[in-house]
PDB file of C-alpha atoms in Angstrom:
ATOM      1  CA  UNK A  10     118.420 111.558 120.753  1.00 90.00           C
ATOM      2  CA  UNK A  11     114.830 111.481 119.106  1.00 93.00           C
ATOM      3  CA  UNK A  12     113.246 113.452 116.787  1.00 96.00           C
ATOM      4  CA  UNK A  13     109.536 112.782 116.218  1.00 95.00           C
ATOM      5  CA  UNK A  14     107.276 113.720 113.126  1.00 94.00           C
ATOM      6  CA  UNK A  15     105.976 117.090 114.908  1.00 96.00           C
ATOM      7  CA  UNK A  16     109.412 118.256 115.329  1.00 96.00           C
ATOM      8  CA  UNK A  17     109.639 117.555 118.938  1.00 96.00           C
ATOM      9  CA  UNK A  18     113.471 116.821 119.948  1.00 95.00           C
ATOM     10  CA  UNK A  19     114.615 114.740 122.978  1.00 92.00           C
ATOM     11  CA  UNK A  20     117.919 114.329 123.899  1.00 89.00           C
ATOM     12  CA  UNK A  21     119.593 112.136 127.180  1.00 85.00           C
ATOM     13  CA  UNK A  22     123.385 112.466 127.309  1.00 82.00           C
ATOM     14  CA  UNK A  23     124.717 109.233 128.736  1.00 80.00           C
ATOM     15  CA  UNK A  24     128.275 109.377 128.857  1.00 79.00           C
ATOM     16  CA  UNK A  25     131.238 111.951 127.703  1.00 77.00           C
ATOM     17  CA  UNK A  26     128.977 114.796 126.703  1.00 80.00           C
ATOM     18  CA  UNK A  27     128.282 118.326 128.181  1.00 83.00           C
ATOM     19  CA  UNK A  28     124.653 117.931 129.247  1.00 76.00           C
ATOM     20  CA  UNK A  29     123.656 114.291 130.787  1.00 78.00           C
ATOM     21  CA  UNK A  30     120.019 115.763 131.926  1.00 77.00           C
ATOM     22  CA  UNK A  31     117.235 115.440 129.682  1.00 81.00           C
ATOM     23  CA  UNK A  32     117.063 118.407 127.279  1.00 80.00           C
ATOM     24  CA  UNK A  33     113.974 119.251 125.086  1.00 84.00           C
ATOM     25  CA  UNK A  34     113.819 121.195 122.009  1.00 93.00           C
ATOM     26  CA  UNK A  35     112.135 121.347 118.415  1.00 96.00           C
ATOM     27  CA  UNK A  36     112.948 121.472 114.950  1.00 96.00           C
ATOM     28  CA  UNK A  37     110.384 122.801 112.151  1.00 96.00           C
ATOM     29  CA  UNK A  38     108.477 120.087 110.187  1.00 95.00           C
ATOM     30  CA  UNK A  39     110.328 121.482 106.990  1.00 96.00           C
ATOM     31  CA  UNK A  40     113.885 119.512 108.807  1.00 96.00           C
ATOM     32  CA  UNK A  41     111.388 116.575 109.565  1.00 97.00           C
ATOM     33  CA  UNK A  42     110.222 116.786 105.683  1.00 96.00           C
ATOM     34  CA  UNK A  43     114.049 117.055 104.574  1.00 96.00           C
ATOM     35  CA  UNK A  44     115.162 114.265 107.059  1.00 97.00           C
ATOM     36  CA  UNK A  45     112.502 111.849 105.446  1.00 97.00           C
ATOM     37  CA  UNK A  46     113.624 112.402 102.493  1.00 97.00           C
ATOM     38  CA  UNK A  47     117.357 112.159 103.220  1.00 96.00           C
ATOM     39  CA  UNK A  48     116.315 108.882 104.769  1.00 97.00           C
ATOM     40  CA  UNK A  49     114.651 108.144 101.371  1.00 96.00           C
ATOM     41  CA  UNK A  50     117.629 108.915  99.641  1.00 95.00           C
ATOM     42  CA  UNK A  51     119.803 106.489 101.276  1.00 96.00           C
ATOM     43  CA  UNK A  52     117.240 103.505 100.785  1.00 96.00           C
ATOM     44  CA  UNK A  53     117.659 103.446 104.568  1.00 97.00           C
ATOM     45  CA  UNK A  54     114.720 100.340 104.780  1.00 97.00           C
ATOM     46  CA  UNK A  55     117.091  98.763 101.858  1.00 96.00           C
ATOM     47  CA  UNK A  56     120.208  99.058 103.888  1.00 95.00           C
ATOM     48  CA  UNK A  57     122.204  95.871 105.975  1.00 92.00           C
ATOM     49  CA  UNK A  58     121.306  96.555 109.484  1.00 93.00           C
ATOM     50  CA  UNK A  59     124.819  96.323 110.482  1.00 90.00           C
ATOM     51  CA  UNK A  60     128.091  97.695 109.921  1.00 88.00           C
ATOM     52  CA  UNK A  61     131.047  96.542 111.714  1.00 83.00           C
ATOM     53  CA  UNK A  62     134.146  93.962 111.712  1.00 75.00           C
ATOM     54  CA  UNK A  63     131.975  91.302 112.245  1.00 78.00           C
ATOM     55  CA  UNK A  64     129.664  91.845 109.373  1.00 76.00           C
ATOM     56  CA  UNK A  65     132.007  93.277 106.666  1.00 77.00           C
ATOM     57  CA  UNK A  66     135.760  92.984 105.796  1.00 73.00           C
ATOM     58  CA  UNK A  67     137.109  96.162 107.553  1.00 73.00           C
ATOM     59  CA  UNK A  68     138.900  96.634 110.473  1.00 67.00           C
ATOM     60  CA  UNK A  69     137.616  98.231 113.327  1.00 62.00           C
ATOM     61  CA  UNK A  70     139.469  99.632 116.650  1.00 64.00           C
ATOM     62  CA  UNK A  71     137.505  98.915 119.220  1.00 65.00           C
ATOM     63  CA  UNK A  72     137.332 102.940 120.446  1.00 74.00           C
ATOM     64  CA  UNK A  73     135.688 104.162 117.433  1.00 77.00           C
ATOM     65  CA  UNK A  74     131.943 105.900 117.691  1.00 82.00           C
ATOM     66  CA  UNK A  75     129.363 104.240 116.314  1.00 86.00           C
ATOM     67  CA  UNK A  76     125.619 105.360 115.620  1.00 91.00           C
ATOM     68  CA  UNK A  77     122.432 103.483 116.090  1.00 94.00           C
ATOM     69  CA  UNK A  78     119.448 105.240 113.730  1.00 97.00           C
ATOM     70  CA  UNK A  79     116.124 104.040 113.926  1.00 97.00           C
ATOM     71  CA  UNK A  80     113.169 105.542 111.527  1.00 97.00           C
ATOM     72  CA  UNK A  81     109.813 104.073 112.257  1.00 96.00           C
ATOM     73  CA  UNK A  82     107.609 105.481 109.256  1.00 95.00           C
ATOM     74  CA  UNK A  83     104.142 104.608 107.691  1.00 94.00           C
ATOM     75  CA  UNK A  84     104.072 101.505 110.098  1.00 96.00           C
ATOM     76  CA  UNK A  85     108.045 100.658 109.102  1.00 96.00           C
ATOM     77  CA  UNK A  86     111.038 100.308 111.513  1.00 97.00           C
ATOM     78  CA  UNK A  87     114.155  99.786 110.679  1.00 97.00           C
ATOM     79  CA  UNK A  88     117.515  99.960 113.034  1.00 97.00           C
ATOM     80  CA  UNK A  89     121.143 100.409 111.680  1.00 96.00           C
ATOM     81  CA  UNK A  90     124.169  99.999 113.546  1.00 94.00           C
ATOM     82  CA  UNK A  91     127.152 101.678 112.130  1.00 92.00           C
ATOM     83  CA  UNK A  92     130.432 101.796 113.319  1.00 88.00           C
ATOM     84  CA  UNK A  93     132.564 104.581 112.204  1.00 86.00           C
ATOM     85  CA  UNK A  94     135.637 102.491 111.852  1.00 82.00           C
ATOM     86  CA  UNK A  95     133.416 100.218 109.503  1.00 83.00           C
ATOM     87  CA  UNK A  96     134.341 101.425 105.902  1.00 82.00           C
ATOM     88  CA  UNK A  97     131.760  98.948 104.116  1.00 85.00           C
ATOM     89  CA  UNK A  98     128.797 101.377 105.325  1.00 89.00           C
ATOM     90  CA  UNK A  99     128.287 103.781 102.398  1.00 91.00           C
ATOM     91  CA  UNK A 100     128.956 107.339 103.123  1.00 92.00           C
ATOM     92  CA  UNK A 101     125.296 108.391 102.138  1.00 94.00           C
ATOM     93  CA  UNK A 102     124.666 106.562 105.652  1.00 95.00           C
ATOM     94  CA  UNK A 103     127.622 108.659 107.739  1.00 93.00           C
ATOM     95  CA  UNK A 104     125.998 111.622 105.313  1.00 95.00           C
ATOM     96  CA  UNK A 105     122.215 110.734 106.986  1.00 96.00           C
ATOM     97  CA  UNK A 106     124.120 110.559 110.499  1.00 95.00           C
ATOM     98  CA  UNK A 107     125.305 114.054 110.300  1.00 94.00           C
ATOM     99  CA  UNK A 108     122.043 115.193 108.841  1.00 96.00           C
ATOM    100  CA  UNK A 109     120.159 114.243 111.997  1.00 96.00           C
ATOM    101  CA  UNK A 110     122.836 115.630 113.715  1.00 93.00           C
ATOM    102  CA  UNK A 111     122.785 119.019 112.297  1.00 94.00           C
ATOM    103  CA  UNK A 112     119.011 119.060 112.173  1.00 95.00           C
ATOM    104  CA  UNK A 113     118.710 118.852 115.671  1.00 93.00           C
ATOM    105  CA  UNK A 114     121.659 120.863 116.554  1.00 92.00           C
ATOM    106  CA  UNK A 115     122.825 117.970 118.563  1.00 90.00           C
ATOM    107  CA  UNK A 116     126.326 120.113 119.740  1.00 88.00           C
ATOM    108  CA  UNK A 117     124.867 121.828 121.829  1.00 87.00           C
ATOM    109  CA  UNK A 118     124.290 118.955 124.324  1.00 87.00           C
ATOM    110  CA  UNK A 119     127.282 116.749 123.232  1.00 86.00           C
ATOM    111  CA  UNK A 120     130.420 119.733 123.807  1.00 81.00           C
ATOM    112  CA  UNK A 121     132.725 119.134 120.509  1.00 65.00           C
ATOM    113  CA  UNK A 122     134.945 121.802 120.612  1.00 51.00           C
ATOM    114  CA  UNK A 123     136.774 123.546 117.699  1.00 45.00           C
ATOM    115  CA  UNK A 124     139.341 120.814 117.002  1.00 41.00           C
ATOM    116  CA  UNK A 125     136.507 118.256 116.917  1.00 46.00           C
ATOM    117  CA  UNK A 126     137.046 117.084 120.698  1.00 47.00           C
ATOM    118  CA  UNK A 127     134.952 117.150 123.570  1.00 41.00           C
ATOM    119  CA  UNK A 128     134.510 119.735 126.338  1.00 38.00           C
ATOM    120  CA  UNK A 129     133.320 118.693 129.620  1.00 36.00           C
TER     121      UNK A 129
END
């Protein structure tokens, strides 16, 4: 998924998700605004750009999710790989994740169902 800084949404389902087509959409530049500043929050430019077994102490299965969030802002870009199973990534970061998430309404292409599974 990407969300630019005019709102516009783009989303490209690659595997185990309800839509795999491209799907458009937009979110008002008040949820760009808030997302900047949730990035902000986090000191997401300050942050290690990975989290997983190999960087930290944790144990990770290898099934768990994982997120890749890049911001590109006032001629910045930073990437951050987290995965889930990682529990040396601080929980303002899974906190961010979700906040993109919700912004963008990202369930409505992905499927999870009431018990937090997917529907195909």
């Amino acid at each position: 998924m990407r969300i630019t800084g005019d709102g516009t949404v783009s989303f490209r389902g690659r595997e185990f998700v309800r839509h795999k087509a491209p799907r458009p959409a937009a979110i008002g530049r008040e949820r760009v605004r808030a997302l900047l500043a949730a990035f902000e929050r986090v000191d997401f430019f300050g942050l290690p750009d990975v989290y997983s077994a190999e960087h930290c102490a944790c144990a990770v299965a290898t099934d768990n999710p994982s997120a890749t969030t890049t911001l590109t802002f006032r001629g910045r870009t930073r990437t951050i790989d987290h995965d889930y199973g990682c529990h040396c990534a601080p929980a303002a970061l899974g906190e961010l994740e979700s906040a993109i998430d919700a912004a963008a309404r990202v369930e409505r292409w992905i499927g999870h169902g009431k018990e937090g599974g997917l529907r195909w």
